[in-house]
Amino acid sequence: MPPPTSTSLTIPTKPSDPTIGITLGGGGARGLAHIVALEALEELGLVPSTIAGTSIGAVFGAASAARLTTREMRAHVEEILSERLSLVRQLLSVRPKPIDHLLSIFPMRTALLDAEALLEALLPSRLPAAMNALSIPLHIVATDFYAQERVVITSGPLRRAIAASIALPVIFQSVSLEGRSLLDGGLVDPLPFDLVRSSVDISIAIDVSGAARKPTDEHGPRAWEALVSSSQILQRSIVKARLLSDRPDILIETGSEGVGVLDFHRYKEIVDAAAPARESLKRQLGDAIERWHRRASPPL
């Protein structure tokens, strides 16, 4: 499916342009909207000089840092999600323990899925094996379970770094990296825009932590829904608190109402809902670039 048409916007060409850094936040399936945000930069002919990503943001951050086009990203996502039965088989084939654990009255000793094995099965083959082979510097955020702190990964095996960043507790087992047990980066920093802001002229952050969910059951959320969605509540709270004292130059919120962490099958709905965010990013970025040029070249 080709990208939807959008309003054209001309950015003035100058001998020297500002550097741009983009942060792609965590939010489960809502992070599919990152494709739309990246389209905005692509349509303006802009390439970020540095990228930061948490969880699903690390996935699309890696794709962008490897210089995959958004058309390639869309095609790959649609291919994966259109093969629903095949996807289910892949999910089950890489789980570390039988799913029968869920039916046991005893606590599970490990998670349902191995994140790194899943990524090997689902990520585009064009992504390099190592982070230092990426075309654009990438910062991936994970959580050190025992130290209870943010870990920023900038080198080493790419898929293992992404696996650590997406390792949502219970669903994915923790990832061991350099002696640390790492989990989903959204547990500590769902929108790490500080990692790019200091090294660029214009910092952009795409927040997909999401809007509030409407009740779907008069008895409240089911146990599994509450367990999985609790991570989104946590991420949203962290982002809100962070933005009270610190902000990127441009903040775009693309959360889709009522979309859960694992609602990847709602891809079309998610990207369609993000279309206004693409146009907003293009307008704000155009204004920011013009302001930067005025500051860089004051009138005589």
Backbone as a ProteinNet text record, in pm:
[ID]
protein_1_A
[PRIMARY]
MPPPTSTSLTIPTKPSDPTIGITLGGGGARGLAHIVALEALEELGLVPSTIAGTSIGAVFGAASAARLTTREMRAHVEEILSERLSLVRQLLSVRPKPIDHLLSIFPMRTALLDAEALLEALLPSRLPAAMNALSIPLHIVATDFYAQERVVITSGPLRRAIAASIALPVIFQSVSLEGRSLLDGGLVDPLPFDLVRSSVDISIAIDVSGAARKPTDEHGPRAWEALVSSSQILQRSIVKARLLSDRPDILIETGSEGVGVLDFHRYKEIVDAAAPARESLKRQLGDAIERWHRRASPPL
[TERTIARY]
85.2	0	87.9	73.5	157.5	121.7	216.4	186.5	73.9	-11.6	-119.9	-66.8	-142.9	-100.9	-102.2	-24	-14.9	6.7	-15	3.5	150.3	179.4	318.7	365.7	491.5	551.9	694.5	729.7	864.1	952.2	1062.5	1159.6	1266.1	1294.5	1394.8	1531	1596	1728.6	1835.3	1923.6	2031.3	2163.9	2274.2	2403.9	2427.9	2376.4	2395.4	2260.4	2226.3	2098.1	2120.9	2020.3	2035.2	2040.9	2107.6	2107.2	1980.2	1929.7	1802.6	1821.1	1769.1	1769.1	1626.8	1597.2	1460.9	1459.8	1363.4	1344.4	1211.2	1214.1	1094.2	1060.9	946.6	913.4	852.2	836.3	776.9	626.3	555.7	411	346.1	421.6	364.6	315.9	198.9	145.8	125.3	103.8	86.8	210.3	324.2	448.6	452.8	355.6	348.1	331.1	281.3	265.4	399.4	509.5	641.1	670.2	614.7	633.7	584.1	469.7	409	496.4	551.6	640.3	766.4	821.4	940.9	910.8	787.3	747.4	756.1	722.4	726.8	867.6	968	1105.6	1144.8	1104.2	1138	1077.7	953.1	885.4	949.6	1011.3	1080.4	1225.9	1268.5	1406.2	1507.5	1465.2	1552.4	1595.7	1721.2	1776.1	1827.7	1780.8	1830.8	1978.8	2048.3	2189.9	2210.7	2107.5	2113.4	1971.9	1958.1	1826.9	1833.6	1726.8	1713.7	1580.8	1577.3	1453.3	1439.2	1316.1	1282	1177.1	1198.5	1100.1	1063.7	936	897.2	969	1003.1	1079.7	1219.8	1275.6	1407.4	1401.3	1289.2	1272	1272.9	1187.9	1181	1301.1	1360.6	1483.2	1595	1603.8	1705.5	1681.9	1555.5	1523.7	1561.4	1532	1566.3	1717	1785.6	1930.9	2000.9	1935.5	1989.5	1950.4	1880.5	1836.3	1735	1650.3	1535.7	1437.7	1373.5	1273.6	1144.4	1058.5	930.5	843.7	862	788.5	830.5	960.2	1008.1	954.7	951	898.7	752.4	673.2	531	512.7	586.2	571.4	606.8	712.8	755.2	652.2	603.6	504	377.5	333.1	211.1	229.6	348.4	376	369.4	432	432.7	291.5	216.9	86.6	-22.1	1.6	-98.4	-92	19.5	35.4	6.2	-119.1	-156	-127.2	-165.7	-144.5	3.7	77.1	221	286.7	239.7	296	273.3	154.7	125.3	219.5	239.6	330.7	472	515.9	649.7	660.5	556.7	557.5	571.9	494.9	497.2	626.4	686.5	807.5	928.9	925.8	1042.7	1020.4	907.6	885.3	984.5	1036.3	1133.8	1074.3	944.8	879.1	738.2	678.7	542.7	443.1	346.5	246.4	155.1	167.1	87.6	117.1	230.7	262	147.6	82.7	-24.6	-139.1	-154.9	-265.8	-231	-107.6	-63.5	-99.1	-125.9	-154.1	-25.5	89	216.7	275.9	355.8	414	501.4	501.4	588.7	733.5	823.5	964.7	1035.3	972.4	1031.2	919	954.2	853.7	803.5	707.8	647.2	735.7	805	876.3	1020.8	1103.4	1242.3	1247.8	1274.3	1267.7	1369.3	1490.3	1593.5	1560.4	1509.5	1470.8	1354.7	1261.4	1149.7	1196.7	1290	1341.7	1415.8	1487.5	1556.7	1457.2	1337.7	1236	1161.4	1148.3	1057.5	1122.6	1243.5	1304.7	1351.4	1355.7	1405.9	1550.1	1580.3	1715.2	1819.5	1775.8	1869.6	1932.7	1875.8	1935.8	2069.4	2174.4	2305.9	2309.8	2410.9	2424.1	2471.4	2555.9	2617	2570.2	2560.1	2514.5	2612.1	2742	2839.3	2834.7	2754	2737.6	2617.8	2544.8	2432	2480.8	2400.6	2438.5	2422.7	2334.6	2307.6	2327.6	2395.8	2413.6	2279	2272.9	2148.8	2172.4	2082.3	2083.7	1960.1	1981.3	1871.1	1864.9	1745.3	1727.2	1665.2	1725.9	1673.2	1677.4	1625.3	1622.6	1705.1	1797.2	1872	1783.5	1740.4	1645.1	1700.5	1824.1	1879.5	1927.9	1988.9	2034	1918.5	1806	1687.3	1720.8	1787	1827.3	1827.8	1832.7	1836.1	1971.5	1969.3	2090.5	2078.5	2179.6	2180.1	2281	2234	2317.3	2346.9	2474	2512.7	2604.3	2641.8	2729.8	2699.8	2756.9	2736.9	2631.4	2586.4	2488.1	2356.1	2310.6	2190.4	2065.3	2044.4	1921.6	1912.9	2026.4	2023.6	1988.1	2039.5	2006	1856.9	1801.2	1657.5	1578.2	1621.9	1553.3	1546	1655.6	1656.5	1555.4	1549.2	1462.2	1314.7	1279.1	1137.4	1095.4	1185	1158.8	1059.1	933.4	826.6	813.7	815.6	809.7	689.8	708.5	612.3	602.9	588.6	579	714.8	820.5	954.7	1046.8	1137.8	1238.8	1342.9	1408.9	1511.2	1626.1	1700.6	1812.5	1942.4	2035.5	2165	2261.4	2318.2	2412.5	2517.2	2641.1	2754.5	2729.7	2677.8	2658.2	2532.5	2452.6	2328.9	2208.4	2103.7	1976.2	1884.4	1856.7	1787.6	1642.7	1557.1	1415	1375.3	1248	1190.9	1236.1	1288.2	1334.9	1224.6	1099.6	988.9	962.8	1018.5	1000.5	1069.6	1172.1	1244.8	1243.2	1239.6	1246.8	1179.8	1048.5	978	1006.3	1059.5	1081.2	1213.9	1327.6	1459.3	1516.1	1443.5	1485.7	1613.2	1650.7	1774.8	1897.2	1883.3	1997.4	2035.3	1943.3	1973.6	1980.3	1912.2	1895.3	2026.2	2120.1	2243.2	2335.6	2314	2406.4	2346.2	2224.8	2160.1	2104.4	2068.8	2008.3	1858.7	1792.3	1647.4	1618.9	1555.7	1522.9	1373.7	1341.2	1202.8	1178	1063.1	1025.9	886.4	871.6	743.2	692	588.6	532.8	414.3	427.4	318.4	268.4	292	249.2	98.1	26.5	-114.8	-214.8	-337.2	-450.7	-515	-600.4	-670.2	-761.2	-777.2	-863.1	-1004.4	-1103.2	-1241.1	-1278.2	-1366.8	-1408.6	-1471.3	-1435.6	-1493.7	-1574.5	-1567.8	-1638	-1687.6	-1814.6	-1870.6	-1803.9	-1735.6	-1666.7	-1520.6	-1481.5	-1343.6	-1254.1	-1125.2	-1033.4	-1014	-995.2	-962.2	-820.6	-788.7	-659.7	-542.5	-550	-439.4	-427.2	-542.2	-539.9	-478.8	-515.4	-462.5	-312.1	-267.5	-125	-44.1	-86.9	-12.8	-21.1	-140.7	-160.2	-102	-68.6	-11.2	118.1	191.1	313.7	284.9	171.4	136.7	98.4	32.4	-0.2	128	223.1	351.4	423.5	430.2	500.6	437.5	304.9	236.2	265.1	266	293.7	435.5	532	671.4	686.2	624.5	634.4	572.1	454.3	387.4	474	530	613.9	739.3	799	920.6	895	783.2	753.6	719.9	694.6	669.3	792.6	910.9	1034.1	1127.9	1098.7	1191	1113.1	1149.6	1077.8	1172.8	1145	1220	1173.2	1242.1	1199.5	1063.4	1041	913.6	864.6	743.3	682.1	557.1	551.8	437	377.3	247.7	178.8	89.8	107.4	32.4	-46	-69.2	-139.2	-278.8	-313.2	-444.4	-534.7	-650.3	-742.1	-786.7	-775.1	-826.4	-737.2	-616.8	-525.7	-438.6	-438	-360.2	-217.6	-136.8	5.1	26	-59	-39.1	-134.4	-198.1	-296.2	-230.4	-128.7	-57	-145.7	-247.6	-338.2	-419.7	-416.8	-490.1	-398.9	-301.3	-200.1	-261.4	-355.1	-410.7	-480	-555.2	-623.2	-522.9	-411.9	-311.2	-243.3	-200.3	-129.8	-224.7	-349.2	-445.8	-471.9	-483.1	-508	-390.9	-271.6	-152.1	-128.5	-210.4	-190.2	-186.4	-276.3	-267.4	-136.2	-81.1	46.2	158.6	153.6	255.2	251.7	132.7	121.1	162.1	128.1	168.3	320.5	384.8	530.7	593.6	540.2	595.1	584.1	469.9	452.6	546.4	551.1	636.3	783.5	822.3	961.9	998.6	907.7	933	952.2	866	878.1	1009	1046.1	1169.4	1292.2	1292.3	1406.6	1416.9	1304	1305.6	1358.2	1314.5	1364.4	1513.7	1559.5	1702.9	1782.3	1734.1	1804.2	1807	1698.7	1696.8	1799.4	1811.1	1910.1	2052.2	2069.9	2203.6	2248.3	2152.5	2186.1	2107.1	2144.5	2069.2	2084.6	1981.6	1989.1	2101.6	2162.8	2273.6	2219
-118.9	0	122.8	214	333.1	428.4	513.2	609.3	700.8	744.9	834.7	967.4	1032.1	1162.4	1261.8	1367.1	1464.8	1602.6	1700.9	1838.5	1864.9	1926.9	1956.6	2077.1	2077.5	2187.5	2202.4	2323.6	2347.8	2406.5	2341	2390.3	2467.2	2591	2668	2602.5	2595.1	2534.2	2638.7	2607	2697.8	2623.5	2695.9	2627.8	2542.3	2588.8	2513.9	2496	2372.4	2343.7	2294.8	2311.6	2265.5	2113.5	2063.3	1919.1	1883.9	1765	1722.3	1587.7	1576.7	1449.6	1409.2	1280.7	1234.9	1121.7	1129.1	1026.7	958	825.6	746	671.7	703.7	652.2	513.9	459.2	328.3	336.9	228.8	228.2	107.8	0.4	-119.8	-96.1	-151	-141.7	1.3	92.5	232.5	287.2	222.8	266.5	244.1	172.4	161.1	298.6	393.6	530.9	598.6	541.6	600.8	605.4	511.2	512.7	644.7	691.1	813.6	934.5	938	1048	1049.4	931.8	924	963.3	939.3	983.8	1134.5	1205.5	1351.7	1400.7	1342.9	1381.9	1345.9	1228.1	1180.4	1270.7	1312.2	1397.4	1535.3	1578.5	1707	1694.6	1573.3	1552.5	1568.3	1540.4	1558.6	1424.3	1416.3	1294.7	1329	1261.5	1292.4	1258.5	1335.9	1308.6	1213.6	1193.9	1099	1057.9	935.9	879.7	812.4	826.2	752.9	679.1	561.4	485.5	397	383.4	292.5	194	64.7	-39.4	-40.6	-23.4	-22.9	89.9	196.8	305.3	262.9	166.8	114.2	34.2	-33.5	-111.8	-20.4	82.9	173.8	267.3	294.1	372.3	299.8	168.5	88.1	85	71.1	70.2	202.2	312.1	443.5	465	420.8	435.7	352.2	245.3	162	216.6	328.8	399.2	319.5	241.6	185.1	298.4	298.5	399.7	365	464.5	436.1	346.8	354.8	263.8	119.1	97	-36.8	-79.8	14.1	-18.9	-58.6	19.2	-12.5	-150.4	-174.6	-301.5	-419.1	-404.3	-513.4	-538.5	-430.6	-445.3	-510.9	-467.1	-523.3	-670.7	-705.7	-846	-932.8	-885.6	-962.2	-976.5	-865.2	-867	-928.8	-939.8	-1003.3	-1154.7	-1206.9	-1350.8	-1388.8	-1369.3	-1383.8	-1523.6	-1626.7	-1762.2	-1795	-1748.3	-1770.9	-1699.2	-1577.2	-1500.4	-1571	-1623.9	-1696.3	-1815.8	-1888.4	-2004	-1959.8	-1845.9	-1796	-1757.7	-1692.5	-1653.2	-1774.4	-1878.9	-1996.7	-2075.7	-2071.9	-2150.3	-2095	-1965.2	-1907	-1885.7	-1935	-1917.1	-2002.2	-1951	-2027	-2144	-2140.1	-2248.1	-2265.8	-2381.5	-2402.9	-2303.7	-2266.6	-2169.5	-2228.2	-2359.1	-2423.1	-2364.1	-2293.4	-2227.3	-2135.2	-2073	-1979.6	-2048.4	-2175.9	-2248.8	-2308.9	-2295	-2353.8	-2264	-2324.1	-2244	-2197.1	-2245.6	-2205	-2090.3	-2005.6	-1892.3	-1941	-1863.1	-1894	-1865.1	-1952.7	-1933.8	-1853.7	-1837.1	-1756.8	-1696.2	-1619.1	-1549	-1636.4	-1581.8	-1657.2	-1664.4	-1555	-1545.8	-1501	-1541.2	-1497.9	-1383	-1261.4	-1141.9	-1145.8	-1190.9	-1191.1	-1290.6	-1408	-1506.5	-1455.4	-1385.8	-1328.5	-1225.8	-1140.5	-1037.9	-1100.2	-1207.9	-1275.9	-1322.7	-1361.3	-1411.3	-1300.4	-1182.7	-1081.3	-955.1	-921.5	-796.3	-806.8	-695	-696.5	-746.2	-823	-879.8	-773.1	-657.3	-550.2	-485.7	-505.4	-446.5	-513.6	-435.9	-495	-569.1	-650.7	-727.6	-640.8	-542.7	-460.4	-315.5	-250.3	-112.7	-17.2	-49.6	41.4	35.4	-55.2	-62.3	19.5	79.7	163.7	293.1	349.5	473.1	595.4	588.4	700.1	650.8	728.6	687.1	663.1	554.1	513.5	488.3	543.2	519.1	436.1	319	231.5	223.4	242.4	245.4	115	60.3	-57.8	-29.9	-124.6	-110.6	-221	-183.4	-281.8	-324	-449.9	-497.9	-487.3	-530.1	-532.6	-395.9	-319	-184.8	-85.2	-121.2	-36.3	100.3	97.3	221.8	208.4	324.3	328	283.1	206.5	165.9	214.6	286.9	336.9	255	189.8	101.8	172	186.7	254.6	168.7	52	-34.9	-180.1	-269.9	-412.3	-470.4	-593.1	-659.9	-582.3	-548.8	-466.2	-537.4	-660.1	-730	-758.1	-783.3	-804.7	-675.3	-562.5	-433.5	-404.6	-427.3	-405.9	-502.3	-627.3	-727.1	-682.7	-626.9	-577.6	-465.3	-376.8	-260.5	-295.6	-406.5	-444.4	-551.6	-593.7	-708.8	-675.4	-664.8	-637.5	-755.3	-730	-839	-931	-1056.9	-1166.3	-1211.8	-1116.8	-1155.7	-1201.8	-1122.9	-1156	-1182.9	-1276.7	-1299.6	-1188	-1163.1	-1059.4	-1096	-993.8	-1012.4	-986.2	-1078.1	-1062.7	-990.9	-881.1	-803.2	-741.8	-780.8	-730.6	-745.2	-859.5	-887.7	-828.4	-760.9	-700.9	-781.8	-785	-843.2	-728.2	-718.6	-601.4	-632.2	-532	-539	-413.6	-408	-298.4	-161.1	-79.5	53.4	146.3	115.5	200.6	199.8	103.2	97.9	214.1	272.4	383.8	510	496.2	614.2	586.7	608.2	579.6	679.5	798	901.6	973.6	911	962.6	1071.5	1183.2	1288.5	1359.7	1344.5	1406.7	1346.5	1225.8	1159.3	1222.1	1295.8	1357.7	1509.9	1567.3	1713.3	1789.8	1744.1	1820.3	1820.7	1728.7	1718.4	1767.5	1823.5	1868.2	2009.4	2071	2204.5	2197.6	2094.1	2078.6	1935.7	1922.2	1788.7	1763	1642.8	1600.1	1476	1471.5	1351.4	1307.4	1178.5	1122	1036.7	1085	1018	931.6	799.8	708.2	636.6	699.3	634.5	628.2	711.3	686.1	762.3	764.7	826.2	726.3	777.6	691.3	593.8	475.5	373.5	383.8	363.3	362	222.9	214.9	84	-0.7	-127.6	-220.9	-329.8	-332.3	-436	-372.1	-392.4	-331.2	-380.5	-494.7	-549.2	-504.7	-417.4	-370.7	-457.7	-425.7	-501.1	-644.1	-733.9	-870.7	-874.9	-982.1	-990.7	-976.5	-1047.3	-1042.2	-903	-838.7	-703.8	-606	-618.2	-528.8	-547.3	-673.9	-702.4	-640.7	-664	-616.4	-464.4	-408.7	-265.1	-180.5	-243.4	-166.1	-97.1	-155.6	-93.5	38.7	47.9	172.9	280.2	240	335.6	390.9	301.7	342.8	437.3	401.4	483.9	621.1	623.8	752.4	841.8	784.6	861.7	918.3	837.5	883.8	998.2	984.5	1089.2	1219.2	1211.3	1331	1402.1	1325	1383.8	1448.3	1382.2	1434.1	1565.7	1575.4	1694.2	1815.9	1796.8	1910.8	1997.3	1936.6	2010.9	2018.6	1944.8	1938.5	1901.6	1960.4	1931.8	1935.1	1855.9	1866	1990.7	2025.5	2141.2	2117.6	1995.7	1960	1829.6	1832.8	1713.6	1678	1555.6	1507.5	1388.2	1393.7	1284.2	1213	1082.3	1007.3	891.4	893.3	782.7	761.5	637.5	603.7	556.9	618.4	587	441.2	374.2	238.9	130.6	165	65.4	8.3	-123.4	-189.7	-217.5	-262.2	-288.4	-388.2	-488.8	-597.7	-593.9	-480.3	-470.1	-442.1	-519.2	-495.6	-523.7	-606.2	-635.3	-513.5	-406.3	-283.1	-181.6	-233.2	-150	-38.3	-70.5	30.7	140.2	102.2	199.6	292.4	234.4	311.9	413.1	370.7	462.3	566.1	527.5	625	734.4	694	790	885.4	843.8	925.9	1026.3	1021.1	1110.4	1258.4	1308.7	1449.9	1482.4	1385.6	1408.1	1430.4	1360	1379.8	1522.6	1574	1710.2	1812.5	1784.8	1874.1	1878.5	1761.6	1757.2	1834.8	1821.9	1893.1	2044.7	2090.1	2234.2	2284.7	2213.1	2258.1	2252.8	2151	2138.8	2247.2	2277.2	2385.4	2518.1	2545.3	2669.2	2672	2558.7	2553.1	2575.9	2521.5	2539.8	2684.7	2747.2	2888.3	2975.3	2947	3022.8	3003	2880.1	2852.5	2931.5	2937.2	3013.5	3162.7	3214	3355.9	3384.8	3293.8	3313.5	3298.9	3204.6	3179.2	3289.5	3357.5	3462.8	3588.4	3657.9	3778.2	3885.5	3970.3	4076.6	4175.4	4228.9	4325.9	4459.1
0	0	0	-96.4	-101.1	10.9	55.8	160.7	118.3	211.8	177.1	129.1	42.2	-6.1	107.3	96.2	203.1	145.1	227.5	186.5	158.7	47.5	14.2	92.8	126	200.4	152.7	114.5	62.8	172.1	198.6	294.7	217.9	256	182.2	186.1	73	64	92.4	181.8	220	210.6	199.4	195.2	317.2	429.3	553.3	619.9	654.7	718.7	861.4	947.5	1085.2	1092.7	1193.6	1218.3	1295.3	1268.7	1326.4	1395.2	1515.5	1587.1	1617.3	1606.3	1631.3	1733.9	1823.8	1926	1901.7	1894.1	1871.1	2000.1	2058.6	2190.3	2190.9	2311.5	2330.2	2344.9	2307.6	2319.6	2255.2	2237.4	2178.6	2037	2005.4	1869.2	1824.1	1917.8	1880	1809.6	1833.4	1771.3	1621.5	1565.5	1419.9	1356.2	1433.9	1385.6	1360.5	1409.8	1382.6	1232.5	1158.5	1013.5	955.2	1004.2	953.4	986.6	1107.7	1144.6	1058.9	1033.9	950.5	806.2	763.3	629.5	617.1	724.8	721.1	689.4	755.6	727.8	584.6	542.6	409	301.1	321.4	224.7	216.7	324.5	325.3	280.2	250.8	206.8	318.1	442.1	558.1	614.4	657.1	716.6	855.4	959.5	1094	1106.8	1187.3	1209.1	1325.7	1408.1	1518.9	1556.2	1608	1639.9	1776.7	1854.7	1980.6	1979.3	2039.2	2040.2	2161.5	2207.4	2316.5	2268	2296	2268.4	2120.3	2083.8	1942.1	1868.7	1940.4	1880.8	1842.3	1915.4	1880.5	1751.2	1728.1	1605.3	1483.8	1486.8	1372.7	1368.3	1483.5	1485	1413	1434.9	1368.1	1217.1	1177	1034.2	969.3	1037.6	984	981.4	1086.6	1093	987.5	942.3	834.9	698.1	696.8	575.8	493.2	560.2	491.7	465.4	350.9	322.8	395.3	413.3	478.2	389.5	259.1	171	199.9	220.9	255.2	391.2	486.8	619.2	611.4	538.6	524	460.6	353.6	282.3	372.9	453	539.9	649.9	712.9	819.1	764.5	648.8	591	555.5	506.9	473.9	598.9	706.6	831.5	887.9	891.9	956.5	870.4	742	656.2	666.6	712.3	727.3	872.6	914.1	1053.7	1109	1037.7	1087.4	1093.3	993	991.8	1108.1	1136.8	1247.4	1380.1	1398.8	1523.1	1537.7	1428.7	1434.1	1470	1414.4	1446.5	1593.5	1645	1785.7	1876.7	1845.8	1930	1914.8	1796.4	1772.5	1843.9	1881.9	1946.9	2096.4	2149.9	2293.5	2372.6	2486.9	2563.9	2641	2673.4	2746.8	2692.3	2708.3	2656.5	2715	2633.4	2676.7	2784.5	2806.9	2912.4	3049.5	3060.1	3187.5	3230.1	3130.9	3162.7	3235.5	3210	3268.6	3404.5	3443.3	3569	3686.9	3799.2	3919.2	3984.5	3933.7	3990.4	3908.8	3970.8	3897.7	3782.2	3672	3559.5	3597.2	3557.1	3588.4	3481	3366.8	3260.7	3179	3077.3	2998.4	2884.7	2809.1	2700.3	2576.8	2546.8	2419.8	2437.3	2342.8	2336	2236.2	2283.4	2198.7	2085.3	2114.4	2010.3	1899.5	1936.8	1836	1751.8	1816.6	1742.9	1641.6	1682.9	1592.3	1474.3	1499	1389.2	1284.3	1330.8	1238.8	1167.4	1231.1	1179	1123.6	1166.4	1120.4	975.5	903.7	765.3	759.4	659.4	646	617.8	569.5	536.1	658.6	775.5	895.1	923	947.3	973	1105.6	1122.7	1246.4	1362.2	1331.8	1436.8	1428.6	1543.1	1547	1479	1484	1421.2	1269.1	1212.6	1067.4	1020	1111.1	1074.2	1009.6	921.7	852.4	941.5	1039.8	1130.9	1273.7	1358.3	1498.3	1567	1642.9	1707.8	1856	1938.3	2083.1	2118.1	2173.8	2212.7	2364.8	2419.2	2565	2615	2719	2788	2938.6	3016.8	3162.3	3226.7	3312.7	3391	3508.2	3506.4	3606.6	3748.6	3769.6	3904.9	3951.9	3863.6	3902.3	3902.8	3839.2	3831.9	3772.1	3656.4	3592.1	3440.1	3374.7	3229.2	3178	3070.2	3000.4	2855.8	2808.5	2671.4	2591.4	2487.1	2405.1	2272.7	2239	2114.8	2027.8	2076.1	1998.5	2032.1	1951.5	1975	1881.9	1908.9	1823.1	1818.5	1699.5	1685.6	1733.6	1691.2	1727.4	1876.8	1939	2083.9	2157.2	2108.1	2169.1	2156.1	2037.3	2017.6	2105.4	2111.4	2193.5	2338.8	2389.5	2527	2544.4	2446	2456.3	2450.3	2382.5	2369.7	2469.7	2557.9	2644.6	2755.7	2715.8	2811.5	2907.3	3038.8	3136.5	3113.9	3143.9	3130	2984.5	2890.6	2750.1	2698.8	2724.9	2678.9	2797.2	2780.1	2882.6	2876.3	2986.1	2989.9	2896.1	2855.8	2763.2	2838.1	2828.2	2894.4	2800.7	2849	2768.8	2860.4	2839.6	2918.9	3068.5	3107.6	3248.9	3309.5	3230.6	3280.6	3233	3315.3	3275.3	3235.9	3106.1	3053.2	3016	3040.5	3007.1	2928.1	2893	2813.9	2864.6	2773	2810.1	2855.4	2817.1	2858.1	3007.1	3078.4	3223.8	3293.8	3229	3290.8	3205.5	3071.5	2985.2	2850.4	2841.9	2717.4	2605.2	2638.5	2537.8	2566.7	2534.3	2575.4	2484.5	2473.1	2381.1	2425.4	2552.9	2598.4	2529	2475.1	2412.3	2278.4	2217.7	2088.4	2096.1	2192.3	2193.6	2200.9	2281.4	2302.2	2181	2085.9	1972.1	1840.8	1845.5	1722.1	1739.9	1627.5	1630.9	1659.6	1608.5	1628.7	1672.8	1788.5	1839.4	1825.3	1778.1	1758.1	1843.8	1909	1985.1	1943.9	1913.6	1875.3	1991.4	2056.7	2174.6	2132.4	2150.7	2117.5	2243.1	2359.1	2483.5	2494.5	2416.5	2393	2475.3	2421.6	2488.8	2584	2670.2	2765.8	2692.4	2749.7	2689.6	2746.7	2661	2706.6	2757	2856.6	2907.6	2798.3	2794.4	2697.7	2766.6	2898.4	2974.7	3103.9	3135.6	3256.4	3383.1	3374	3491.2	3497.6	3406.7	3407.1	3320.7	3314.1	3227.8	3276.5	3181.9	3217.4	3273.7	3344.8	3413.7	3316.3	3202	3105.3	3044.9	3013.9	2958.2	3057.9	3185	3287.9	3303.5	3299.5	3315.1	3201.8	3078.4	2962.8	2949	2971.1	2950.8	3063.7	3175.4	3285.4	3243.9	3148.7	3101.2	3032.3	2960.1	2893.5	2994.4	3101	3207.4	3267.2	3293.3	3348.9	3253.1	3124.8	3027.9	3014.5	3008.4	2995.3	3115.1	3233.8	3355.1	3353.7	3310.4	3304.4	3206	3087.7	2985.9	3036.5	3095.2	3147.1	3251.2	3342.5	3447.9	3388	3292.2	3230.2	3158.5	3088.9	3008.9	3093.4	3222.2	3310.3	3328.6	3318.1	3343.7	3224.4	3119.4	3006.8	2881.9	2768.3	2645.2	2525.5	2422.7	2298	2222.3	2116	2037.2	1972.9	1925.3	1863.2	1925.8	1977.9	2037.3	1957.8	1908.4	1833.7	1907.9	1935.3	2002.9	1901.2	1889.1	1788.2	1848.6	1977.9	2041.9	1984.7	1954.9	1901	2014.2	2026.4	2135.9	2130.6	2244.3	2254.7	2198.4	2152.5	2095.7	2206.4	2218.5	2322	2280	2375.2	2352.2	2238.9	2230.9	2135.5	2016.3	1993.8	1884.8	1749.6	1715.9	1590.7	1468.7	1485.5	1374.5	1332.7	1414.7	1382.8	1313.2	1241.6	1175.1	1091.8	1003.6	914.8	993.7	1095.6	1180.4	1249.8	1296.2	1368.5	1277	1159.7	1070	1010.6	986.2	935.1	1038.1	1164.9	1271.6	1292	1249.6	1268.5	1155.8	1050.6	936.1	975.7	1062.5	1102.9	1173.6	1244.9	1313.4	1213.4	1099.2	995.4	944.9	917.9	867.1	972.5	1098.3	1206.9	1219.3	1209.9	1218.1	1103.5	983.6	868.8	887.9	936.7	959.3	1067.1	1180	1290.2	1252.7	1179.8	1140.2	1039.9	946.8	852.5	923.9	1023.6	1101.3	1179.1	1239.3	1319	1232.7	1112.5	1022.2	978.2	948.6	910.8	1024.8	1148	1263.3	1279.2	1259.3	1272.5	1169.5	1046.6	943	974.2	1031.2	1067.9	1176.9	1273	1379.9	1325.5	1232	1177.9	1082.8	1018.2	921.4	953.6	1062.5	1099.6	991.7	975.3	874.8	906	799.6	816.7	862.8
[MASK]
++++++++++++++++++++++++++++++++++++++++++++++++++++++++++++++++++++++++++++++++++++++++++++++++++++++++++++++++++++++++++++++++++++++++++++++++++++++++++++++++++++++++++++++++++++++++++++++++++++++++++++++++++++++++++++++++++++++++++++++++++++++++++++++++++++++++++++++++++++++++++++++++++++++++++++

